[in-house]
Amino acid sequence: SASQLKRWPTSSEREDLESLGLDARSSDPEAKVMKGAGGYLLGYNAQAAVDCDGGIVVAVEVADSSADSGSLSTMAAQAVRNLGNPDFELVADAGYDSYEGQRACEALGVDLTVAQQGGSSAFWSVVDEAGTIVCPMGSAAEFTRLSTRRGAPVEVYSVRGCASCIFFGACCTSDAGRSLKVPLGWDPAERVREWWRLRSPEGRQAMRDRMASVEPAFADVKGTKGLKRLRMKGLK
């Protein structure tokens, strides 16, 4: 009964469960409360990597975090081990966008294509080898402050003097101007270049291939085989 709750139980519900000899908080001590399609639940986050050509699952993981980003490095390492070499392109959706995952794939020699969280990179361009980032009017963006996005630290780059631009009001309405938010540690020029690579025909095709491979695999597991929930307790 406790495992079927789609949200964290209220105090009165906990008392009812305890009167029946059940404890929602310890029915699986390693499970974490996370948001699912039907609301909040006590469970795990299952991961899979699928070969785009054959539809074969090449890596799997069950994690105790609702965020996918922390699983990118372990999934990449497992795929390299199972396939016997890093000679493949790993394509992931925006949930896996992280600086740590990017660097882990570089260390493994894996070519990574990952969709970016947020769309602030789309406004900017890199105009020289030094990595100068400019707005459409050619004004350079400068580091202004540290902030957070979805709880993760980011560096904020902005153009000073947006209020005096002839397009102020149409482009932006805040005196602070438009901003570029870059995950902490990431080269902002690299971040902008990667955005435009994702928008290229090759980048768009890679994302279409990802959707056409991993999503059918999940649909088969859940829909055809009916495996909609884990049958065992404990992370191991």
PDB file of C-alpha atoms in Angstrom:
ATOM      1  CA  SER A   1       0.000   0.000   0.000  1.00  0.00           C
ATOM      2  CA  ALA A   2       2.776   2.429   0.887  1.00  0.00           C
ATOM      3  CA  SER A   3       4.549   1.878  -2.440  1.00  0.00           C
ATOM      4  CA  GLN A   4       1.452   2.841  -4.433  1.00  0.00           C
ATOM      5  CA  LEU A   5       1.306   6.407  -3.104  1.00  0.00           C
ATOM      6  CA  LYS A   6       2.013   8.909  -5.896  1.00  0.00           C
ATOM      7  CA  ARG A   7       3.172  11.603  -3.480  1.00  0.00           C
ATOM      8  CA  TRP A   8       4.739  11.897  -0.040  1.00  0.00           C
ATOM      9  CA  PRO A   9       2.065  10.886   2.539  1.00  0.00           C
ATOM     10  CA  THR A  10       0.553  13.453   4.905  1.00  0.00           C
ATOM     11  CA  SER A  11       0.969  13.082   8.658  1.00  0.00           C
ATOM     12  CA  SER A  12      -2.512  11.555   8.994  1.00  0.00           C
ATOM     13  CA  GLU A  13      -1.798   9.116   6.146  1.00  0.00           C
ATOM     14  CA  ARG A  14       1.458   8.092   7.826  1.00  0.00           C
ATOM     15  CA  GLU A  15      -0.431   7.389  11.043  1.00  0.00           C
ATOM     16  CA  ASP A  16      -2.902   5.225   9.106  1.00  0.00           C
ATOM     17  CA  LEU A  17      -0.074   3.304   7.465  1.00  0.00           C
ATOM     18  CA  GLU A  18       1.730   2.827  10.777  1.00  0.00           C
ATOM     19  CA  SER A  19      -1.483   1.508  12.356  1.00  0.00           C
ATOM     20  CA  LEU A  20      -1.422  -1.187   9.642  1.00  0.00           C
ATOM     21  CA  GLY A  21       2.213  -1.994  10.374  1.00  0.00           C
ATOM     22  CA  LEU A  22       3.467  -0.142   7.279  1.00  0.00           C
ATOM     23  CA  ASP A  23       6.003   2.664   7.052  1.00  0.00           C
ATOM     24  CA  ALA A  24       6.181   4.578   3.747  1.00  0.00           C
ATOM     25  CA  ARG A  25       9.481   6.130   4.734  1.00  0.00           C
ATOM     26  CA  SER A  26      11.304   2.822   5.168  1.00  0.00           C
ATOM     27  CA  SER A  27       9.505   0.502   2.733  1.00  0.00           C
ATOM     28  CA  ASP A  28      12.646   0.928   0.620  1.00  0.00           C
ATOM     29  CA  PRO A  29      15.265   2.953   2.552  1.00  0.00           C
ATOM     30  CA  GLU A  30      17.434   3.538  -0.538  1.00  0.00           C
ATOM     31  CA  ALA A  31      14.597   4.810  -2.748  1.00  0.00           C
ATOM     32  CA  LYS A  32      14.184   8.557  -3.134  1.00  0.00           C
ATOM     33  CA  VAL A  33      11.109  10.717  -3.542  1.00  0.00           C
ATOM     34  CA  MET A  34      11.111  11.991  -7.124  1.00  0.00           C
ATOM     35  CA  LYS A  35       8.669  13.362  -9.645  1.00  0.00           C
ATOM     36  CA  GLY A  36       7.223  10.933 -12.185  1.00  0.00           C
ATOM     37  CA  ALA A  37       4.603  11.134 -14.922  1.00  0.00           C
ATOM     38  CA  GLY A  38       1.782  10.614 -12.386  1.00  0.00           C
ATOM     39  CA  GLY A  39       3.160  12.841  -9.623  1.00  0.00           C
ATOM     40  CA  TYR A  40       5.664  12.277  -6.840  1.00  0.00           C
ATOM     41  CA  LEU A  41       6.663   8.736  -5.967  1.00  0.00           C
ATOM     42  CA  LEU A  42       9.163   6.781  -3.938  1.00  0.00           C
ATOM     43  CA  GLY A  43      11.444   5.071  -6.429  1.00  0.00           C
ATOM     44  CA  TYR A  44      14.459   5.132  -8.740  1.00  0.00           C
ATOM     45  CA  ASN A  45      15.511   6.604 -12.084  1.00  0.00           C
ATOM     46  CA  ALA A  46      16.165   3.981 -14.779  1.00  0.00           C
ATOM     47  CA  GLN A  47      18.556   4.736 -17.646  1.00  0.00           C
ATOM     48  CA  ALA A  48      19.262   3.015 -20.973  1.00  0.00           C
ATOM     49  CA  ALA A  49      21.555   3.590 -23.957  1.00  0.00           C
ATOM     50  CA  VAL A  50      20.429   2.111 -27.287  1.00  0.00           C
ATOM     51  CA  ASP A  51      22.337   1.515 -30.515  1.00  0.00           C
ATOM     52  CA  CYS A  52      20.721   3.703 -33.197  1.00  0.00           C
ATOM     53  CA  ASP A  53      21.355   1.195 -36.002  1.00  0.00           C
ATOM     54  CA  GLY A  54      20.267  -2.091 -34.417  1.00  0.00           C
ATOM     55  CA  GLY A  55      18.015  -1.002 -31.543  1.00  0.00           C
ATOM     56  CA  ILE A  56      20.123  -3.065 -29.111  1.00  0.00           C
ATOM     57  CA  VAL A  57      20.375  -1.852 -25.511  1.00  0.00           C
ATOM     58  CA  VAL A  58      24.112  -1.372 -24.860  1.00  0.00           C
ATOM     59  CA  ALA A  59      24.049   0.093 -21.341  1.00  0.00           C
ATOM     60  CA  VAL A  60      21.612   0.249 -18.404  1.00  0.00           C
ATOM     61  CA  GLU A  61      21.629   1.828 -14.966  1.00  0.00           C
ATOM     62  CA  VAL A  62      19.288   2.441 -12.054  1.00  0.00           C
ATOM     63  CA  ALA A  63      20.065   5.615 -10.094  1.00  0.00           C
ATOM     64  CA  ASP A  64      18.690   7.122  -6.883  1.00  0.00           C
ATOM     65  CA  SER A  65      18.621  10.670  -8.292  1.00  0.00           C
ATOM     66  CA  SER A  66      15.793  12.217 -10.301  1.00  0.00           C
ATOM     67  CA  ALA A  67      18.324  14.202 -12.368  1.00  0.00           C
ATOM     68  CA  ASP A  68      19.650  12.395 -15.450  1.00  0.00           C
ATOM     69  CA  SER A  69      22.811  14.512 -15.769  1.00  0.00           C
ATOM     70  CA  GLY A  70      24.763  12.583 -13.137  1.00  0.00           C
ATOM     71  CA  SER A  71      24.321   9.330 -15.071  1.00  0.00           C
ATOM     72  CA  LEU A  72      25.961  10.496 -18.322  1.00  0.00           C
ATOM     73  CA  SER A  73      29.528   9.608 -17.320  1.00  0.00           C
ATOM     74  CA  THR A  74      28.648   6.159 -15.952  1.00  0.00           C
ATOM     75  CA  MET A  75      26.463   5.318 -18.970  1.00  0.00           C
ATOM     76  CA  ALA A  76      29.220   6.408 -21.367  1.00  0.00           C
ATOM     77  CA  ALA A  77      31.808   4.318 -19.522  1.00  0.00           C
ATOM     78  CA  GLN A  78      29.510   1.287 -19.507  1.00  0.00           C
ATOM     79  CA  ALA A  79      28.799   1.643 -23.245  1.00  0.00           C
ATOM     80  CA  VAL A  80      32.539   1.821 -23.981  1.00  0.00           C
ATOM     81  CA  ARG A  81      33.135  -1.297 -21.885  1.00  0.00           C
ATOM     82  CA  ASN A  82      30.267  -3.281 -23.427  1.00  0.00           C
ATOM     83  CA  LEU A  83      31.053  -2.284 -27.008  1.00  0.00           C
ATOM     84  CA  GLY A  84      34.791  -2.773 -26.575  1.00  0.00           C
ATOM     85  CA  ASN A  85      35.829   0.677 -27.814  1.00  0.00           C
ATOM     86  CA  PRO A  86      34.833   4.385 -27.705  1.00  0.00           C
ATOM     87  CA  ASP A  87      34.453   4.700 -31.483  1.00  0.00           C
ATOM     88  CA  PHE A  88      30.836   5.902 -31.462  1.00  0.00           C
ATOM     89  CA  GLU A  89      28.793   9.084 -31.094  1.00  0.00           C
ATOM     90  CA  LEU A  90      26.786   9.369 -27.897  1.00  0.00           C
ATOM     91  CA  VAL A  91      23.618  11.448 -28.357  1.00  0.00           C
ATOM     92  CA  ALA A  92      21.604  12.569 -25.325  1.00  0.00           C
ATOM     93  CA  ASP A  93      18.689  14.878 -24.559  1.00  0.00           C
ATOM     94  CA  ALA A  94      18.889  18.054 -22.472  1.00  0.00           C
ATOM     95  CA  GLY A  95      18.442  16.187 -19.200  1.00  0.00           C
ATOM     96  CA  TYR A  96      22.044  14.979 -19.529  1.00  0.00           C
ATOM     97  CA  ASP A  97      23.510  18.422 -20.180  1.00  0.00           C
ATOM     98  CA  SER A  98      26.330  18.883 -17.654  1.00  0.00           C
ATOM     99  CA  TYR A  99      29.923  20.056 -17.597  1.00  0.00           C
ATOM    100  CA  GLU A 100      31.041  16.966 -15.680  1.00  0.00           C
ATOM    101  CA  GLY A 101      29.421  14.635 -18.221  1.00  0.00           C
ATOM    102  CA  GLN A 102      31.019  16.481 -21.133  1.00  0.00           C
ATOM    103  CA  ARG A 103      34.478  16.222 -19.610  1.00  0.00           C
ATOM    104  CA  ALA A 104      33.985  12.550 -18.711  1.00  0.00           C
ATOM    105  CA  CYS A 105      33.135  11.733 -22.339  1.00  0.00           C
ATOM    106  CA  GLU A 106      36.193  13.645 -23.514  1.00  0.00           C
ATOM    107  CA  ALA A 107      38.371  11.594 -21.152  1.00  0.00           C
ATOM    108  CA  LEU A 108      36.837   8.380 -22.524  1.00  0.00           C
ATOM    109  CA  GLY A 109      37.361   9.495 -26.127  1.00  0.00           C
ATOM    110  CA  VAL A 110      33.596   9.456 -26.811  1.00  0.00           C
ATOM    111  CA  ASP A 111      32.127  11.940 -29.309  1.00  0.00           C
ATOM    112  CA  LEU A 112      29.226  13.540 -27.407  1.00  0.00           C
ATOM    113  CA  THR A 113      26.214  15.381 -28.808  1.00  0.00           C
ATOM    114  CA  VAL A 114      23.889  16.589 -26.059  1.00  0.00           C
ATOM    115  CA  ALA A 115      20.987  19.042 -26.265  1.00  0.00           C
ATOM    116  CA  GLN A 116      21.418  22.154 -24.140  1.00  0.00           C
ATOM    117  CA  GLN A 117      19.218  23.231 -21.268  1.00  0.00           C
ATOM    118  CA  GLY A 118      17.796  26.695 -21.838  1.00  0.00           C
ATOM    119  CA  GLY A 119      17.946  28.615 -25.095  1.00  0.00           C
ATOM    120  CA  SER A 120      20.117  31.593 -24.172  1.00  0.00           C
ATOM    121  CA  SER A 121      22.996  30.446 -26.438  1.00  0.00           C
ATOM    122  CA  ALA A 122      20.833  30.957 -29.540  1.00  0.00           C
ATOM    123  CA  PHE A 123      21.085  34.746 -29.238  1.00  0.00           C
ATOM    124  CA  TRP A 124      24.893  34.890 -29.427  1.00  0.00           C
ATOM    125  CA  SER A 125      27.691  34.300 -31.935  1.00  0.00           C
ATOM    126  CA  VAL A 126      31.436  33.666 -31.627  1.00  0.00           C
ATOM    127  CA  VAL A 127      33.303  35.962 -34.011  1.00  0.00           C
ATOM    128  CA  ASP A 128      37.018  35.176 -33.643  1.00  0.00           C
ATOM    129  CA  GLU A 129      39.594  32.633 -32.528  1.00  0.00           C
ATOM    130  CA  ALA A 130      39.867  34.373 -29.165  1.00  0.00           C
ATOM    131  CA  GLY A 131      36.294  33.330 -28.408  1.00  0.00           C
ATOM    132  CA  THR A 132      34.698  36.784 -28.365  1.00  0.00           C
ATOM    133  CA  ILE A 133      30.921  36.432 -27.920  1.00  0.00           C
ATOM    134  CA  VAL A 134      28.733  39.145 -29.443  1.00  0.00           C
ATOM    135  CA  CYS A 135      25.036  39.972 -29.735  1.00  0.00           C
ATOM    136  CA  PRO A 136      23.414  40.525 -33.180  1.00  0.00           C
ATOM    137  CA  MET A 137      24.482  44.200 -33.020  1.00  0.00           C
ATOM    138  CA  GLY A 138      28.137  43.223 -32.493  1.00  0.00           C
ATOM    139  CA  SER A 139      28.391  44.210 -28.828  1.00  0.00           C
ATOM    140  CA  ALA A 140      30.589  41.882 -26.791  1.00  0.00           C
ATOM    141  CA  ALA A 141      29.215  39.982 -23.786  1.00  0.00           C
ATOM    142  CA  GLU A 142      31.157  40.213 -20.529  1.00  0.00           C
ATOM    143  CA  PHE A 143      31.011  38.186 -17.332  1.00  0.00           C
ATOM    144  CA  THR A 144      28.693  39.953 -14.879  1.00  0.00           C
ATOM    145  CA  ARG A 145      27.825  37.606 -12.005  1.00  0.00           C
ATOM    146  CA  LEU A 146      27.350  34.103 -10.672  1.00  0.00           C
ATOM    147  CA  SER A 147      23.821  32.712 -10.411  1.00  0.00           C
ATOM    148  CA  THR A 148      21.948  29.400 -10.380  1.00  0.00           C
ATOM    149  CA  ARG A 149      19.643  27.614 -12.829  1.00  0.00           C
ATOM    150  CA  ARG A 150      17.555  24.713 -11.558  1.00  0.00           C
ATOM    151  CA  GLY A 151      19.787  24.644  -8.505  1.00  0.00           C
ATOM    152  CA  ALA A 152      23.037  24.374 -10.500  1.00  0.00           C
ATOM    153  CA  PRO A 153      25.649  27.188 -10.486  1.00  0.00           C
ATOM    154  CA  VAL A 154      25.998  29.191 -13.710  1.00  0.00           C
ATOM    155  CA  GLU A 155      28.086  32.119 -14.929  1.00  0.00           C
ATOM    156  CA  VAL A 156      26.086  35.009 -16.406  1.00  0.00           C
ATOM    157  CA  TYR A 157      27.460  37.024 -19.349  1.00  0.00           C
ATOM    158  CA  SER A 158      25.737  40.229 -20.501  1.00  0.00           C
ATOM    159  CA  VAL A 159      26.171  43.192 -22.821  1.00  0.00           C
ATOM    160  CA  ARG A 160      26.652  46.463 -20.986  1.00  0.00           C
ATOM    161  CA  GLY A 161      24.645  49.380 -22.328  1.00  0.00           C
ATOM    162  CA  CYS A 162      21.679  47.492 -23.809  1.00  0.00           C
ATOM    163  CA  ALA A 163      19.389  50.343 -22.734  1.00  0.00           C
ATOM    164  CA  SER A 164      21.067  52.675 -25.272  1.00  0.00           C
ATOM    165  CA  CYS A 165      20.711  50.217 -28.193  1.00  0.00           C
ATOM    166  CA  ILE A 166      18.262  51.188 -30.974  1.00  0.00           C
ATOM    167  CA  PHE A 167      16.564  47.796 -30.573  1.00  0.00           C
ATOM    168  CA  PHE A 168      16.043  48.134 -26.827  1.00  0.00           C
ATOM    169  CA  GLY A 169      12.402  47.334 -26.136  1.00  0.00           C
ATOM    170  CA  ALA A 170      12.146  44.919 -29.050  1.00  0.00           C
ATOM    171  CA  CYS A 171      15.191  42.816 -28.190  1.00  0.00           C
ATOM    172  CA  CYS A 172      14.861  43.153 -24.402  1.00  0.00           C
ATOM    173  CA  THR A 173      13.112  45.412 -21.912  1.00  0.00           C
ATOM    174  CA  SER A 174      15.375  45.135 -18.878  1.00  0.00           C
ATOM    175  CA  ASP A 175      18.256  47.533 -18.219  1.00  0.00           C
ATOM    176  CA  ALA A 176      20.320  44.454 -17.376  1.00  0.00           C
ATOM    177  CA  GLY A 177      20.019  43.408 -21.047  1.00  0.00           C
ATOM    178  CA  ARG A 178      20.058  39.940 -22.576  1.00  0.00           C
ATOM    179  CA  SER A 179      22.232  37.367 -20.837  1.00  0.00           C
ATOM    180  CA  LEU A 180      24.062  34.132 -21.593  1.00  0.00           C
ATOM    181  CA  LYS A 181      23.980  31.546 -18.780  1.00  0.00           C
ATOM    182  CA  VAL A 182      26.835  29.067 -18.865  1.00  0.00           C
ATOM    183  CA  PRO A 183      27.262  26.105 -16.460  1.00  0.00           C
ATOM    184  CA  LEU A 184      30.127  26.775 -14.070  1.00  0.00           C
ATOM    185  CA  GLY A 185      33.466  25.653 -15.523  1.00  0.00           C
ATOM    186  CA  TRP A 186      32.321  25.684 -19.159  1.00  0.00           C
ATOM    187  CA  ASP A 187      34.038  27.878 -21.754  1.00  0.00           C
ATOM    188  CA  PRO A 188      31.256  30.280 -22.878  1.00  0.00           C
ATOM    189  CA  ALA A 189      32.539  30.339 -26.477  1.00  0.00           C
ATOM    190  CA  GLU A 190      32.535  26.531 -26.542  1.00  0.00           C
ATOM    191  CA  ARG A 191      28.981  26.592 -25.228  1.00  0.00           C
ATOM    192  CA  VAL A 192      27.787  28.915 -28.035  1.00  0.00           C
ATOM    193  CA  ARG A 193      29.626  26.958 -30.743  1.00  0.00           C
ATOM    194  CA  GLU A 194      28.052  23.723 -29.495  1.00  0.00           C
ATOM    195  CA  TRP A 195      24.570  25.283 -29.694  1.00  0.00           C
ATOM    196  CA  TRP A 196      25.045  26.166 -33.343  1.00  0.00           C
ATOM    197  CA  ARG A 197      26.491  22.716 -34.067  1.00  0.00           C
ATOM    198  CA  LEU A 198      23.280  21.243 -32.619  1.00  0.00           C
ATOM    199  CA  ARG A 199      21.274  23.431 -35.000  1.00  0.00           C
ATOM    200  CA  SER A 200      23.199  22.207 -38.053  1.00  0.00           C
ATOM    201  CA  PRO A 201      21.678  19.526 -40.343  1.00  0.00           C
ATOM    202  CA  GLU A 202      24.026  16.948 -38.793  1.00  0.00           C
ATOM    203  CA  GLY A 203      23.084  17.948 -35.255  1.00  0.00           C
ATOM    204  CA  ARG A 204      19.362  17.869 -35.995  1.00  0.00           C
ATOM    205  CA  GLN A 205      19.677  14.442 -37.618  1.00  0.00           C
ATOM    206  CA  ALA A 206      21.566  13.095 -34.598  1.00  0.00           C
ATOM    207  CA  MET A 207      18.743  14.169 -32.287  1.00  0.00           C
ATOM    208  CA  ARG A 208      16.135  12.620 -34.599  1.00  0.00           C
ATOM    209  CA  ASP A 209      18.100   9.352 -34.599  1.00  0.00           C
ATOM    210  CA  ARG A 210      18.207   9.425 -30.790  1.00  0.00           C
ATOM    211  CA  MET A 211      14.444   9.751 -30.541  1.00  0.00           C
ATOM    212  CA  ALA A 212      13.875   6.978 -33.094  1.00  0.00           C
ATOM    213  CA  SER A 213      16.093   4.522 -31.210  1.00  0.00           C
ATOM    214  CA  VAL A 214      15.792   4.901 -27.444  1.00  0.00           C
ATOM    215  CA  GLU A 215      12.112   5.881 -27.272  1.00  0.00           C
ATOM    216  CA  PRO A 216      10.872   2.710 -29.068  1.00  0.00           C
ATOM    217  CA  ALA A 217      13.033   0.640 -26.707  1.00  0.00           C
ATOM    218  CA  PHE A 218      11.343   2.184 -23.669  1.00  0.00           C
ATOM    219  CA  ALA A 219       7.935   1.794 -25.319  1.00  0.00           C
ATOM    220  CA  ASP A 220       8.631  -1.908 -25.867  1.00  0.00           C
ATOM    221  CA  VAL A 221       9.720  -2.439 -22.265  1.00  0.00           C
ATOM    222  CA  LYS A 222       6.751  -0.564 -20.791  1.00  0.00           C
ATOM    223  CA  GLY A 223       3.996  -1.177 -23.345  1.00  0.00           C
ATOM    224  CA  THR A 224       4.679  -4.552 -24.960  1.00  0.00           C
ATOM    225  CA  LYS A 225       6.366  -6.280 -22.025  1.00  0.00           C
ATOM    226  CA  GLY A 226       4.371  -4.462 -19.349  1.00  0.00           C
ATOM    227  CA  LEU A 227       7.419  -3.709 -17.179  1.00  0.00           C
ATOM    228  CA  LYS A 228       6.193  -0.367 -15.864  1.00  0.00           C
ATOM    229  CA  ARG A 229       7.785  -0.555 -12.435  1.00  0.00           C
ATOM    230  CA  LEU A 230      10.747  -2.173 -10.721  1.00  0.00           C
ATOM    231  CA  ARG A 231       9.966  -5.509  -9.077  1.00  0.00           C
ATOM    232  CA  MET A 232      12.691  -5.406  -6.432  1.00  0.00           C
ATOM    233  CA  LYS A 233      13.691  -3.083  -3.609  1.00  0.00           C
ATOM    234  CA  GLY A 234      17.138  -1.672  -2.976  1.00  0.00           C
ATOM    235  CA  LEU A 235      19.514   0.113  -5.366  1.00  0.00           C
ATOM    236  CA  LYS A 236      21.653  -3.001  -5.951  1.00  0.00           C
TER     237      LYS A 236
END
